[in-house]
């Protein structure tokens, strides 16, 4: 017993040895939560207070469940298989398999994953003759799962006619199909199990008498139905009731978009008459300045249970805040710091780059690739490998080279336009018989007049409608700037509307907008700004340059993906109003507090070094936008910060521009506007440029782009690049060694 409790701090010891009462353990980041949970189970077993078969432990991932069992097995020579340890879905599945008849399920019922569920929903819509454009399948999927997570059947959904009535009727039809085919989706597992235990007193009492201790990890992430399920099993106030041991942190509740209800922690305290909240506040991960900054930030949230993290590791280094002129400047700073840290002996894998939105990774990936710094996108795909980006690129490839069969196959029926597998098979047979590409075979169908589609109408359905759409895009794009071509393709193809209808399509839409940004940057940086050149660039950027799993590499990830991880050094980029906190938070109840919790999670990933950065101007939606720093930076005491800035005036983009998110992209069309843009580089030294025979503000001529004005420069010697605002071609970055500029 003594060995089991060795090295526990007083609060951890109190939690582990808690009496047979329900407990709420408020475990701060890096406070040893997992150790406390597993040691609690081992203590209960070793002290003889319970047996393995009387323990139910709930986690949120199968990985966490396996790790918990392995740790307990290493601590004690007990039969861990007798314990019930698993996820909510896994445990409910176990109950339903054992009692399938009582649950109204066939013995061999099958579980639908999200893709399978979506396929069933599409069948329901087709059977009811409902257009997927009017009722997107993913929207109906979200409606059904959300209702189930609230504990509501189709007959219980509150509708007031109109569209909601249609959704409820489709939900009812979906339930009918599921019952007929003997299938259950993920949300159904929990709801069906809850209903079974609610109405079957014998079964409910059986499980209540069996489970004496119910332990729940990451309790702040539970939704309403999960809490009701736990409460039903525990039976507070009944003769046979279990002791709940809930471990969580309300300050790390960041999954409201998945249904997580942070109020469950307050409900637990009341419903189970928890006599005391045990607070684990000693942090074993981060240095003091990082924790003090995180504590100060999260104090701005209201209604917290309250805790204050501290460490015995000392204050450490201040939190570094970098004030960048542009997003490219921000990226350059981050890469320079990474190189310096690596040169000092820090492994790249112990460095993390965090961002609020997946779309932000593109600029960072581009910079790391060009700097030959190995990186890996954690828990996600590289920018150019993401589904929505590859769809958009496929449309662009088809416009540039219609005979690209791979591109055509990818998007001929995406978004759906009524081209089924049989129709596509016939098209492939026709192409093979004629010895042509699929496009040429499709064009013959179009010319044959098998469908009517005009250029000015909505894209038609079927093969002829698809051909008409591509032809329209080709014609519309002639003579247009590259970013505008991409913007129109995203809109005309239906991709934007398709993802707009998805529950979690916002992130995909942001990635599509970032593709426009990528094109805008490409136009500014490349002498060949054609669509073909951009597609080649995208292929090269999306090539196999991401580090393999065994290689040392910088970790790139969203803040959501970073939860539960830790790194020596952490960079949090894009700390600007509208980006972090995200602009959507303004329209959601408690949205800003959720964003602040997300920032708290991001900051507490760092052990020794924390970098915060923001840019005065950032490319958004194909335009340069002026930003103001995130309020989160200002909420941190100044004495904890070490402010860094690039060598620009700090007043640059504010001159003549007021308010958040003001566009300065209009400064690229005339010489007068070019002069106003020069204010953005005020205070920069131009000695290196002068030595090359040029200076900021000088008029120059280029053989292809015509005349323009030098706005900026970077680098030196043969690596020097200069930024020129051309009167006709817009702003471009050119290599001085190859540009062949002529002074005027």
CSV table of N, CA and C in Angstrom, one decimal, residues 118-200:
chain,number,residue,atom,x,y,z
A,118,UNK,N,-24.6,8.0,-43.1
A,118,UNK,CA,-24.9,9.0,-44.2
A,118,UNK,C,-25.5,8.3,-45.4
A,119,UNK,N,-25.0,7.1,-45.7
A,119,UNK,CA,-25.5,6.4,-46.9
A,119,UNK,C,-27.0,6.0,-46.6
A,120,UNK,N,-27.4,5.6,-45.4
A,120,UNK,CA,-28.8,5.3,-45.1
A,120,UNK,C,-29.6,6.5,-45.2
A,121,UNK,N,-29.1,7.6,-44.7
A,121,UNK,CA,-29.9,8.9,-44.8
A,121,UNK,C,-30.1,9.3,-46.3
A,122,UNK,N,-29.1,9.1,-47.1
A,122,UNK,CA,-29.3,9.4,-48.5
A,122,UNK,C,-30.4,8.5,-49.2
A,123,UNK,N,-30.5,7.3,-48.7
A,123,UNK,CA,-31.5,6.4,-49.2
A,123,UNK,C,-32.9,6.9,-48.8
A,124,UNK,N,-33.0,7.3,-47.5
A,124,UNK,CA,-34.2,7.8,-47.0
A,124,UNK,C,-34.7,9.0,-47.8
A,125,UNK,N,-33.8,10.0,-48.1
A,125,UNK,CA,-34.1,11.1,-48.9
A,125,UNK,C,-34.6,10.8,-50.3
A,126,UNK,N,-34.0,9.8,-50.9
A,126,UNK,CA,-34.3,9.3,-52.2
A,126,UNK,C,-35.7,8.7,-52.2
A,127,UNK,N,-36.0,7.9,-51.2
A,127,UNK,CA,-37.3,7.2,-51.1
A,127,UNK,C,-38.4,8.2,-50.9
A,128,UNK,N,-38.1,9.3,-50.3
A,128,UNK,CA,-39.1,10.4,-50.0
A,128,UNK,C,-39.1,11.5,-51.1
A,129,UNK,N,-38.3,11.2,-52.2
A,129,UNK,CA,-38.2,12.1,-53.3
A,129,UNK,C,-37.8,13.6,-52.9
A,130,UNK,N,-36.9,13.7,-51.9
A,130,UNK,CA,-36.4,14.9,-51.5
A,130,UNK,C,-35.1,15.3,-52.1
A,131,UNK,N,-34.9,16.5,-52.6
A,131,UNK,CA,-33.7,16.9,-53.3
A,131,UNK,C,-32.6,17.2,-52.3
A,132,UNK,N,-31.5,16.6,-52.5
A,132,UNK,CA,-30.3,16.8,-51.6
A,132,UNK,C,-29.8,18.2,-51.5
A,133,UNK,N,-30.2,19.0,-52.5
A,133,UNK,CA,-29.8,20.4,-52.5
A,133,UNK,C,-30.7,21.2,-51.5
A,134,UNK,N,-31.9,20.8,-51.4
A,134,UNK,CA,-32.9,21.4,-50.5
A,134,UNK,C,-32.7,20.9,-49.1
A,135,UNK,N,-32.4,19.6,-48.9
A,135,UNK,CA,-32.1,19.1,-47.6
A,135,UNK,C,-30.8,18.2,-47.7
A,136,UNK,N,-29.7,18.9,-47.4
A,136,UNK,CA,-28.4,18.2,-47.5
A,136,UNK,C,-28.3,17.0,-46.5
A,137,UNK,N,-27.9,15.8,-47.0
A,137,UNK,CA,-27.8,14.7,-46.1
A,137,UNK,C,-27.1,14.9,-44.8
A,138,UNK,N,-26.0,15.7,-44.8
A,138,UNK,CA,-25.2,15.9,-43.6
A,138,UNK,C,-26.0,16.8,-42.6
A,139,UNK,N,-26.8,17.7,-43.1
A,139,UNK,CA,-27.6,18.5,-42.2
A,139,UNK,C,-28.6,17.6,-41.5
A,140,UNK,N,-29.2,16.6,-42.2
A,140,UNK,CA,-30.2,15.7,-41.6
A,140,UNK,C,-29.4,14.8,-40.6
A,141,UNK,N,-28.2,14.4,-41.0
A,141,UNK,CA,-27.4,13.5,-40.1
A,141,UNK,C,-27.2,14.3,-38.8
A,142,UNK,N,-26.8,15.5,-38.9
A,142,UNK,CA,-26.6,16.3,-37.7
A,142,UNK,C,-27.8,16.4,-36.8
A,143,UNK,N,-29.0,16.7,-37.5
A,143,UNK,CA,-30.2,16.8,-36.8
A,143,UNK,C,-30.6,15.6,-36.0
A,144,UNK,N,-30.4,14.4,-36.6
A,144,UNK,CA,-30.8,13.1,-36.0
A,144,UNK,C,-29.9,12.9,-34.8
A,145,UNK,N,-28.6,13.0,-35.0
A,145,UNK,CA,-27.6,12.7,-34.0
A,145,UNK,C,-27.7,13.7,-32.8
A,146,UNK,N,-28.0,14.9,-33.1
A,146,UNK,CA,-28.2,15.9,-32.1
A,146,UNK,C,-29.4,15.6,-31.2
A,147,UNK,N,-30.5,15.2,-31.9
A,147,UNK,CA,-31.7,14.9,-31.2
A,147,UNK,C,-31.5,13.7,-30.3
A,148,UNK,N,-30.8,12.7,-30.8
A,148,UNK,CA,-30.5,11.5,-30.0
A,148,UNK,C,-29.6,11.8,-28.8
A,149,UNK,N,-28.7,12.7,-29.0
A,149,UNK,CA,-27.8,13.1,-27.9
A,149,UNK,C,-28.5,13.9,-26.8
A,150,UNK,N,-29.7,14.5,-27.2
A,150,UNK,CA,-30.6,15.2,-26.2
A,150,UNK,C,-31.6,14.2,-25.6
A,151,UNK,N,-31.5,12.9,-26.1
A,151,UNK,CA,-32.4,11.9,-25.6
A,151,UNK,C,-33.8,11.9,-26.2
A,152,UNK,N,-33.9,12.5,-27.4
A,152,UNK,CA,-35.2,12.6,-28.1
A,152,UNK,C,-35.4,11.7,-29.3
A,153,UNK,N,-36.5,11.0,-29.3
A,153,UNK,CA,-36.9,10.3,-30.5
A,153,UNK,C,-37.6,11.2,-31.5
A,154,UNK,N,-37.9,10.7,-32.7
A,154,UNK,CA,-38.5,11.5,-33.7
A,154,UNK,C,-39.8,12.1,-33.2
A,155,UNK,N,-40.6,11.3,-32.5
A,155,UNK,CA,-41.9,11.7,-32.0
A,155,UNK,C,-41.8,12.7,-30.9
A,156,UNK,N,-40.6,12.9,-30.3
A,156,UNK,CA,-40.5,13.8,-29.2
A,156,UNK,C,-39.8,15.1,-29.6
A,157,UNK,N,-39.4,15.2,-30.8
A,157,UNK,CA,-38.7,16.4,-31.3
A,157,UNK,C,-39.8,17.6,-31.4
A,158,UNK,N,-39.5,18.7,-30.9
A,158,UNK,CA,-40.4,19.9,-30.9
A,158,UNK,C,-40.3,20.5,-32.2
A,159,UNK,N,-41.3,20.5,-33.0
A,159,UNK,CA,-41.3,21.1,-34.3
A,159,UNK,C,-42.5,22.0,-34.4
A,160,UNK,N,-42.4,23.0,-35.3
A,160,UNK,CA,-43.4,24.0,-35.5
A,160,UNK,C,-43.7,24.1,-37.0
A,161,UNK,N,-43.8,23.0,-37.7
A,161,UNK,CA,-44.2,23.0,-39.1
A,161,UNK,C,-43.0,23.4,-39.9
A,162,UNK,N,-43.2,23.5,-41.2
A,162,UNK,CA,-42.2,23.9,-42.1
A,162,UNK,C,-41.0,22.9,-42.2
A,163,UNK,N,-39.8,23.5,-42.3
A,163,UNK,CA,-38.6,22.7,-42.5
A,163,UNK,C,-38.3,21.8,-41.4
A,164,UNK,N,-38.5,22.2,-40.1
A,164,UNK,CA,-38.3,21.3,-39.0
A,164,UNK,C,-39.2,20.1,-39.0
A,165,UNK,N,-40.4,20.3,-39.5
A,165,UNK,CA,-41.4,19.2,-39.6
A,165,UNK,C,-40.8,18.2,-40.6
A,166,UNK,N,-40.3,18.6,-41.7
A,166,UNK,CA,-39.7,17.7,-42.7
A,166,UNK,C,-38.5,17.0,-42.1
A,167,UNK,N,-37.7,17.7,-41.3
A,167,UNK,CA,-36.5,17.0,-40.7
A,167,UNK,C,-37.0,15.9,-39.7
A,168,UNK,N,-38.1,16.2,-38.9
A,168,UNK,CA,-38.6,15.2,-38.0
A,168,UNK,C,-39.2,14.0,-38.7
A,169,UNK,N,-39.9,14.2,-39.8
A,169,UNK,CA,-40.4,13.1,-40.6
A,169,UNK,C,-39.3,12.3,-41.2
A,170,UNK,N,-38.3,12.9,-41.7
A,170,UNK,CA,-37.1,12.1,-42.2
A,170,UNK,C,-36.5,11.3,-41.1
A,171,UNK,N,-36.4,11.9,-39.9
A,171,UNK,CA,-35.8,11.2,-38.7
A,171,UNK,C,-36.7,10.0,-38.4
A,172,UNK,N,-38.0,10.1,-38.5
A,172,UNK,CA,-38.9,9.0,-38.3
A,172,UNK,C,-38.7,7.9,-39.3
A,173,UNK,N,-38.5,8.3,-40.6
A,173,UNK,CA,-38.3,7.3,-41.7
A,173,UNK,C,-37.0,6.6,-41.5
A,174,UNK,N,-36.0,7.4,-41.0
A,174,UNK,CA,-34.6,6.8,-40.7
A,174,UNK,C,-34.7,5.8,-39.6
A,175,UNK,N,-35.5,6.1,-38.6
A,175,UNK,CA,-35.7,5.1,-37.5
A,175,UNK,C,-36.3,3.8,-38.0
A,176,UNK,N,-37.3,4.0,-38.9
A,176,UNK,CA,-38.0,2.8,-39.4
A,176,UNK,C,-37.1,1.9,-40.2
A,177,UNK,N,-36.2,2.5,-41.0
A,177,UNK,CA,-35.2,1.8,-41.8
A,177,UNK,C,-34.3,1.1,-40.9
A,178,UNK,N,-33.8,1.8,-39.9
A,178,UNK,CA,-32.8,1.2,-38.9
A,178,UNK,C,-33.4,0.0,-38.2
A,179,UNK,N,-34.7,0.1,-37.8
A,179,UNK,CA,-35.3,-1.0,-37.1
A,179,UNK,C,-35.5,-2.2,-38.1
A,180,UNK,N,-35.9,-1.9,-39.3
A,180,UNK,CA,-36.1,-3.0,-40.3
A,180,UNK,C,-34.8,-3.7,-40.6
A,181,UNK,N,-33.7,-3.0,-40.7
A,181,UNK,CA,-32.5,-3.6,-41.1
A,181,UNK,C,-31.6,-4.0,-39.9
A,182,UNK,N,-32.0,-3.8,-38.7
A,182,UNK,CA,-31.3,-4.2,-37.5
A,182,UNK,C,-29.9,-3.5,-37.4
A,183,UNK,N,-29.9,-2.2,-37.6
A,183,UNK,CA,-28.7,-1.4,-37.5
A,183,UNK,C,-28.8,-0.3,-36.4
A,184,UNK,N,-27.7,0.1,-35.8
A,184,UNK,CA,-27.7,1.2,-34.8
A,184,UNK,C,-26.5,2.1,-35.2
A,185,UNK,N,-26.7,3.4,-35.1
A,185,UNK,CA,-25.6,4.3,-35.2
A,185,UNK,C,-25.0,4.6,-33.8
A,186,UNK,N,-23.9,5.4,-33.8
A,186,UNK,CA,-23.2,5.7,-32.6
A,186,UNK,C,-24.1,6.3,-31.5
A,187,UNK,N,-24.9,7.3,-31.9
A,187,UNK,CA,-25.7,8.0,-31.0
A,187,UNK,C,-26.8,7.1,-30.5
A,188,UNK,N,-27.3,6.1,-31.3
A,188,UNK,CA,-28.3,5.2,-31.0
A,188,UNK,C,-27.8,4.2,-29.9
A,189,UNK,N,-26.6,3.9,-29.9
A,189,UNK,CA,-26.0,3.0,-28.9
A,189,UNK,C,-26.3,3.5,-27.5
A,190,UNK,N,-26.0,4.8,-27.2
A,190,UNK,CA,-26.2,5.4,-25.9
A,190,UNK,C,-27.7,5.6,-25.6
A,191,UNK,N,-28.4,6.1,-26.6
A,191,UNK,CA,-29.8,6.3,-26.3
A,191,UNK,C,-30.6,5.0,-26.1
A,192,UNK,N,-30.3,4.0,-26.9
A,192,UNK,CA,-31.0,2.7,-26.7
A,192,UNK,C,-30.7,2.1,-25.4
A,193,UNK,N,-29.4,2.2,-25.0
A,193,UNK,CA,-29.0,1.6,-23.7
A,193,UNK,C,-29.7,2.4,-22.5
A,194,UNK,N,-29.7,3.7,-22.7
A,194,UNK,CA,-30.4,4.5,-21.6
A,194,UNK,C,-31.9,4.2,-21.5
A,195,UNK,N,-32.5,4.0,-22.7
A,195,UNK,CA,-34.0,3.7,-22.7
A,195,UNK,C,-34.2,2.3,-22.0
A,196,UNK,N,-33.3,1.4,-22.4
A,196,UNK,CA,-33.4,0.0,-21.8
A,196,UNK,C,-33.4,0.0,-20.3
A,197,UNK,N,-32.3,0.7,-19.7
A,197,UNK,CA,-32.2,0.8,-18.3
A,197,UNK,C,-33.3,1.6,-17.6
A,198,UNK,N,-33.8,2.6,-18.3
A,198,UNK,CA,-34.8,3.4,-17.8
A,198,UNK,C,-36.1,2.6,-17.5
A,199,UNK,N,-36.5,1.8,-18.5
A,199,UNK,CA,-37.8,1.1,-18.4
A,199,UNK,C,-37.7,-0.3,-17.8
A,200,UNK,N,-36.5,-0.9,-17.7
A,200,UNK,CA,-36.4,-2.2,-17.2
A,200,UNK,C,-35.7,-2.2,-15.8
